[in-house]
Amino acid sequence: KQEVTQIPAALSVPEGENLVLNCSFTDSAIYNLQWFRQDPGKGLTSLLLIQSSQREQTSGRLNASLDKSSGRSTLYIAASQPGDSATYLCAVTADTGRRALTFGSGTRLQVQP
Amino acid sequence: DARVTQTPRHKVTEMGQEVTMRCQPILGHNTVFWYRQTMMQGLELLAYFRNRAPLDDSGMPKDRFSAEMPDATLATLKIQPSEPRDSAVYFCASGLVLSRGPGNEQFFGPGTRLTVL
């Protein structure tokens, strides 16, 4: 059974810092990996999708990398802003016909102004 | 601006009552997922459909939960009878799953926050 772990569980940084969120998964047979953002009381917003054949994806100040063989992904946020404060969730899709996501428990990020 | 919609956004009910949650997936998406989020368990898959056919509902308590897709624009999740332990946020997501090539990015609705008293 696939298990997804995110470290750290919570992070507080001053504005302007570059930061890295970590995600690991136990079964490397994945179809893709997706990073989401969730604001308190809100739904999930897709940030980046990395296919299993890709090494990284970039969107603005966000960069996500994937090392499938070692079961790891990182989300890099450059020049953090208070508006980045949210919970960041990592999720993987198994490389089978079953295309549902298995989620990590998330990293709660607070960026101090 | 295509997005997944869910109704109701909030529902408070008493134990034993029937609850129906609705989801409208993004037009053109062929796969619909139902997830449940709780503080203790995080996000868990309840069921999913492809081309309106149920593919996996192993995450649902079968005796009280049921999920259907009457047509391509509507997915429903029903709980009967509801129990306090069903209190959670229920998310619907949709995606386009192809047998080949990239894809399967999932887009989530705003969720239904259910409280069973």
PDB file of N, CA and C in Angstrom, chain A residues 31-32 34 36 38 40-49 51 89 93 96-105, chain B residues 9 33 35 37 43 45 48 50 55-56 58 91 97-111 113:
ATOM      1  N   TYR A  31       2.438   7.048 -11.503  1.00  0.00           N
ATOM      2  CA  TYR A  31       2.118   7.604 -12.814  1.00  0.00           C
ATOM      3  C   TYR A  31       2.504   9.080 -12.854  1.00  0.00           C
ATOM      4  N   ASN A  32       2.198   9.791 -11.782  1.00  0.00           N
ATOM      5  CA  ASN A  32       2.596  11.185 -11.652  1.00  0.00           C
ATOM      6  C   ASN A  32       2.515  11.624 -10.198  1.00  0.00           C
ATOM      7  N   GLN A  34       1.507  15.192  -7.826  1.00  0.00           N
ATOM      8  CA  GLN A  34       0.871  16.501  -7.903  1.00  0.00           C
ATOM      9  C   GLN A  34       1.043  17.219  -6.572  1.00  0.00           C
ATOM     10  N   PHE A  36      -0.401  20.362  -4.272  1.00  0.00           N
ATOM     11  CA  PHE A  36      -1.579  21.197  -4.094  1.00  0.00           C
ATOM     12  C   PHE A  36      -1.336  22.201  -2.979  1.00  0.00           C
ATOM     13  N   GLN A  38      -3.722  24.278  -0.063  1.00  0.00           N
ATOM     14  CA  GLN A  38      -5.040  24.371   0.551  1.00  0.00           C
ATOM     15  C   GLN A  38      -5.029  25.498   1.577  1.00  0.00           C
ATOM     16  N   PRO A  40      -7.027  27.646   4.587  1.00  0.00           N
ATOM     17  CA  PRO A  40      -7.939  27.203   5.658  1.00  0.00           C
ATOM     18  C   PRO A  40      -9.398  27.274   5.232  1.00  0.00           C
ATOM     19  N   GLY A  41     -10.101  26.169   5.395  1.00  0.00           N
ATOM     20  CA  GLY A  41     -11.524  26.122   5.079  1.00  0.00           C
ATOM     21  C   GLY A  41     -11.835  26.127   3.596  1.00  0.00           C
ATOM     22  N   LYS A  42     -10.831  25.943   2.772  1.00  0.00           N
ATOM     23  CA  LYS A  42     -11.019  26.002   1.323  1.00  0.00           C
ATOM     24  C   LYS A  42     -10.693  24.665   0.670  1.00  0.00           C
ATOM     25  N   GLY A  43     -10.915  24.624  -0.630  1.00  0.00           N
ATOM     26  CA  GLY A  43     -10.583  23.431  -1.397  1.00  0.00           C
ATOM     27  C   GLY A  43      -9.115  23.374  -1.754  1.00  0.00           C
ATOM     28  N   LEU A  44      -8.779  22.455  -2.622  1.00  0.00           N
ATOM     29  CA  LEU A  44      -7.403  22.256  -3.038  1.00  0.00           C
ATOM     30  C   LEU A  44      -7.154  22.920  -4.390  1.00  0.00           C
ATOM     31  N   THR A  45      -6.052  23.619  -4.477  1.00  0.00           N
ATOM     32  CA  THR A  45      -5.657  24.236  -5.733  1.00  0.00           C
ATOM     33  C   THR A  45      -4.431  23.515  -6.252  1.00  0.00           C
ATOM     34  N   SER A  46      -4.510  23.015  -7.472  1.00  0.00           N
ATOM     35  CA  SER A  46      -3.370  22.331  -8.063  1.00  0.00           C
ATOM     36  C   SER A  46      -2.278  23.337  -8.395  1.00  0.00           C
ATOM     37  N   LEU A  47      -1.062  23.026  -7.944  1.00  0.00           N
ATOM     38  CA  LEU A  47       0.081  23.910  -8.197  1.00  0.00           C
ATOM     39  C   LEU A  47       0.937  23.395  -9.344  1.00  0.00           C
ATOM     40  N   LEU A  48       1.343  22.144  -9.226  1.00  0.00           N
ATOM     41  CA  LEU A  48       2.239  21.566 -10.220  1.00  0.00           C
ATOM     42  C   LEU A  48       1.940  20.082 -10.354  1.00  0.00           C
ATOM     43  N   LEU A  49       2.056  19.596 -11.575  1.00  0.00           N
ATOM     44  CA  LEU A  49       1.903  18.181 -11.869  1.00  0.00           C
ATOM     45  C   LEU A  49       3.178  17.716 -12.549  1.00  0.00           C
ATOM     46  N   GLN A  51       4.873  14.434 -14.346  1.00  0.00           N
ATOM     47  CA  GLN A  51       4.698  13.083 -14.855  1.00  0.00           C
ATOM     48  C   GLN A  51       5.894  12.235 -14.431  1.00  0.00           C
ATOM     49  N   LEU A  89       0.091  20.182   0.030  1.00  0.00           N
ATOM     50  CA  LEU A  89      -0.137  18.746   0.006  1.00  0.00           C
ATOM     51  C   LEU A  89       0.524  18.135  -1.218  1.00  0.00           C
ATOM     52  N   THR A  93      -0.169   9.395  -7.915  1.00  0.00           N
ATOM     53  CA  THR A  93      -1.096   8.502  -8.608  1.00  0.00           C
ATOM     54  C   THR A  93      -0.359   7.220  -8.935  1.00  0.00           C
ATOM     55  N   THR A  96      -1.085   2.269 -12.200  1.00  0.00           N
ATOM     56  CA  THR A  96      -1.994   1.174 -12.528  1.00  0.00           C
ATOM     57  C   THR A  96      -3.221   1.800 -13.160  1.00  0.00           C
ATOM     58  N   GLY A  97      -4.234   0.997 -13.455  1.00  0.00           N
ATOM     59  CA  GLY A  97      -5.454   1.590 -13.991  1.00  0.00           C
ATOM     60  C   GLY A  97      -6.144   2.488 -12.987  1.00  0.00           C
ATOM     61  N   ARG A  98      -5.834   2.292 -11.724  1.00  0.00           N
ATOM     62  CA  ARG A  98      -6.454   3.089 -10.675  1.00  0.00           C
ATOM     63  C   ARG A  98      -5.774   4.446 -10.624  1.00  0.00           C
ATOM     64  N   ARG A  99      -6.479   5.500 -10.967  1.00  0.00           N
ATOM     65  CA  ARG A  99      -5.884   6.813 -11.093  1.00  0.00           C
ATOM     66  C   ARG A  99      -6.210   7.728  -9.924  1.00  0.00           C
ATOM     67  N   ALA A 100      -6.582   7.177  -8.811  1.00  0.00           N
ATOM     68  CA  ALA A 100      -6.883   8.011  -7.657  1.00  0.00           C
ATOM     69  C   ALA A 100      -5.588   8.449  -6.987  1.00  0.00           C
ATOM     70  N   LEU A 101      -5.664   9.546  -6.256  1.00  0.00           N
ATOM     71  CA  LEU A 101      -4.519  10.115  -5.576  1.00  0.00           C
ATOM     72  C   LEU A 101      -4.378   9.565  -4.165  1.00  0.00           C
ATOM     73  N   THR A 102      -3.120   9.342  -3.760  1.00  0.00           N
ATOM     74  CA  THR A 102      -2.802   9.065  -2.361  1.00  0.00           C
ATOM     75  C   THR A 102      -2.076  10.287  -1.822  1.00  0.00           C
ATOM     76  N   PHE A 103      -2.617  10.866  -0.766  1.00  0.00           N
ATOM     77  CA  PHE A 103      -2.122  12.138  -0.253  1.00  0.00           C
ATOM     78  C   PHE A 103      -1.190  11.965   0.937  1.00  0.00           C
ATOM     79  N   GLY A 104      -0.259  12.912   1.054  1.00  0.00           N
ATOM     80  CA  GLY A 104       0.467  13.097   2.290  1.00  0.00           C
ATOM     81  C   GLY A 104      -0.388  13.909   3.253  1.00  0.00           C
ATOM     82  N   SER A 105       0.109  14.071   4.462  1.00  0.00           N
ATOM     83  CA  SER A 105      -0.650  14.796   5.487  1.00  0.00           C
ATOM     84  C   SER A 105      -0.440  16.301   5.412  1.00  0.00           C
TER      85      SER A 105
ATOM     86  N   ARG B   9     -22.485  23.721   0.163  1.00  0.00           N
ATOM     87  CA  ARG B   9     -21.156  23.997   0.689  1.00  0.00           C
ATOM     88  C   ARG B   9     -21.061  23.610   2.159  1.00  0.00           C
ATOM     89  N   PHE B  33     -13.844  11.815  -8.876  1.00  0.00           N
ATOM     90  CA  PHE B  33     -13.400  11.224  -7.618  1.00  0.00           C
ATOM     91  C   PHE B  33     -14.141  11.867  -6.458  1.00  0.00           C
ATOM     92  N   TYR B  35     -13.449  12.363  -2.376  1.00  0.00           N
ATOM     93  CA  TYR B  35     -12.494  12.242  -1.279  1.00  0.00           C
ATOM     94  C   TYR B  35     -13.141  12.801  -0.007  1.00  0.00           C
ATOM     95  N   GLN B  37     -11.999  14.464   3.816  1.00  0.00           N
ATOM     96  CA  GLN B  37     -10.890  15.012   4.593  1.00  0.00           C
ATOM     97  C   GLN B  37     -11.302  15.194   6.039  1.00  0.00           C
ATOM     98  N   LEU B  43      -6.757  13.277   3.797  1.00  0.00           N
ATOM     99  CA  LEU B  43      -7.568  13.082   2.592  1.00  0.00           C
ATOM    100  C   LEU B  43      -7.556  11.616   2.186  1.00  0.00           C
ATOM    101  N   LEU B  45      -9.540   8.589  -0.387  1.00  0.00           N
ATOM    102  CA  LEU B  45     -10.440   8.321  -1.502  1.00  0.00           C
ATOM    103  C   LEU B  45     -11.640   7.521  -1.021  1.00  0.00           C
ATOM    104  N   TYR B  48     -14.464   6.386  -7.110  1.00  0.00           N
ATOM    105  CA  TYR B  48     -14.249   7.129  -8.323  1.00  0.00           C
ATOM    106  C   TYR B  48     -14.903   6.446  -9.511  1.00  0.00           C
ATOM    107  N   ARG B  50     -15.205   6.415 -13.930  1.00  0.00           N
ATOM    108  CA  ARG B  50     -14.658   6.796 -15.232  1.00  0.00           C
ATOM    109  C   ARG B  50     -15.737   6.567 -16.262  1.00  0.00           C
ATOM    110  N   LEU B  55     -15.538   2.627 -10.704  1.00  0.00           N
ATOM    111  CA  LEU B  55     -14.353   1.787 -10.819  1.00  0.00           C
ATOM    112  C   LEU B  55     -13.828   1.317  -9.476  1.00  0.00           C
ATOM    113  N   ASP B  56     -14.035   2.116  -8.475  1.00  0.00           N
ATOM    114  CA  ASP B  56     -13.487   1.769  -7.168  1.00  0.00           C
ATOM    115  C   ASP B  56     -14.296   2.486  -6.107  1.00  0.00           C
ATOM    116  N   SER B  58     -13.968   1.117  -2.823  1.00  0.00           N
ATOM    117  CA  SER B  58     -13.482   0.354  -1.673  1.00  0.00           C
ATOM    118  C   SER B  58     -13.275   1.227  -0.431  1.00  0.00           C
ATOM    119  N   PHE B  91     -14.814  16.217  -0.691  1.00  0.00           N
ATOM    120  CA  PHE B  91     -14.366  16.875  -1.914  1.00  0.00           C
ATOM    121  C   PHE B  91     -14.675  16.003  -3.120  1.00  0.00           C
ATOM    122  N   VAL B  97      -8.579  11.333 -17.913  1.00  0.00           N
ATOM    123  CA  VAL B  97      -7.631  10.228 -17.886  1.00  0.00           C
ATOM    124  C   VAL B  97      -7.592   9.588 -19.256  1.00  0.00           C
ATOM    125  N   LEU B  98      -6.397   9.575 -19.834  1.00  0.00           N
ATOM    126  CA  LEU B  98      -6.196   8.955 -21.131  1.00  0.00           C
ATOM    127  C   LEU B  98      -5.352   7.709 -20.959  1.00  0.00           C
ATOM    128  N   SER B  99      -5.547   6.743 -21.829  1.00  0.00           N
ATOM    129  CA  SER B  99      -4.781   5.507 -21.690  1.00  0.00           C
ATOM    130  C   SER B  99      -3.307   5.735 -22.021  1.00  0.00           C
ATOM    131  N   ARG B 100      -3.031   6.747 -22.839  1.00  0.00           N
ATOM    132  CA  ARG B 100      -1.643   7.045 -23.188  1.00  0.00           C
ATOM    133  C   ARG B 100      -1.391   8.527 -23.031  1.00  0.00           C
ATOM    134  N   GLY B 101      -0.155   8.882 -22.823  1.00  0.00           N
ATOM    135  CA  GLY B 101       0.216  10.284 -22.796  1.00  0.00           C
ATOM    136  C   GLY B 101       0.001  10.934 -21.445  1.00  0.00           C
ATOM    137  N   PRO B 102       0.403  12.187 -21.311  1.00  0.00           N
ATOM    138  CA  PRO B 102       0.292  12.881 -20.033  1.00  0.00           C
ATOM    139  C   PRO B 102      -1.161  13.168 -19.698  1.00  0.00           C
ATOM    140  N   GLY B 103      -1.372  13.422 -18.447  1.00  0.00           N
ATOM    141  CA  GLY B 103      -2.742  13.736 -18.043  1.00  0.00           C
ATOM    142  C   GLY B 103      -2.957  13.415 -16.597  1.00  0.00           C
ATOM    143  N   ASN B 104      -4.235  13.273 -16.254  1.00  0.00           N
ATOM    144  CA  ASN B 104      -4.628  12.885 -14.922  1.00  0.00           C
ATOM    145  C   ASN B 104      -4.399  13.959 -13.868  1.00  0.00           C
ATOM    146  N   GLU B 105      -4.234  15.205 -14.290  1.00  0.00           N
ATOM    147  CA  GLU B 105      -4.244  16.253 -13.285  1.00  0.00           C
ATOM    148  C   GLU B 105      -5.662  16.345 -12.745  1.00  0.00           C
ATOM    149  N   GLN B 106      -5.786  16.381 -11.443  1.00  0.00           N
ATOM    150  CA  GLN B 106      -7.109  16.417 -10.835  1.00  0.00           C
ATOM    151  C   GLN B 106      -7.419  17.824 -10.342  1.00  0.00           C
ATOM    152  N   PHE B 107      -8.650  18.226 -10.577  1.00  0.00           N
ATOM    153  CA  PHE B 107      -9.111  19.546 -10.171  1.00  0.00           C
ATOM    154  C   PHE B 107     -10.213  19.362  -9.142  1.00  0.00           C
ATOM    155  N   PHE B 108     -10.062  20.052  -8.027  1.00  0.00           N
ATOM    156  CA  PHE B 108     -10.942  19.845  -6.890  1.00  0.00           C
ATOM    157  C   PHE B 108     -12.009  20.923  -6.794  1.00  0.00           C
ATOM    158  N   GLY B 109     -13.165  20.498  -6.318  1.00  0.00           N
ATOM    159  CA  GLY B 109     -14.208  21.438  -5.978  1.00  0.00           C
ATOM    160  C   GLY B 109     -13.958  22.050  -4.610  1.00  0.00           C
ATOM    161  N   PRO B 110     -14.813  22.987  -4.180  1.00  0.00           N
ATOM    162  CA  PRO B 110     -14.616  23.683  -2.902  1.00  0.00           C
ATOM    163  C   PRO B 110     -14.966  22.832  -1.690  1.00  0.00           C
ATOM    164  N   GLY B 111     -15.619  21.704  -1.902  1.00  0.00           N
ATOM    165  CA  GLY B 111     -15.947  20.821  -0.789  1.00  0.00           C
ATOM    166  C   GLY B 111     -17.301  21.081  -0.165  1.00  0.00           C
ATOM    167  N   ARG B 113     -18.815  20.812   3.614  1.00  0.00           N
ATOM    168  CA  ARG B 113     -18.482  20.606   5.029  1.00  0.00           C
ATOM    169  C   ARG B 113     -19.708  20.043   5.727  1.00  0.00           C
TER     170      ARG B 113
END
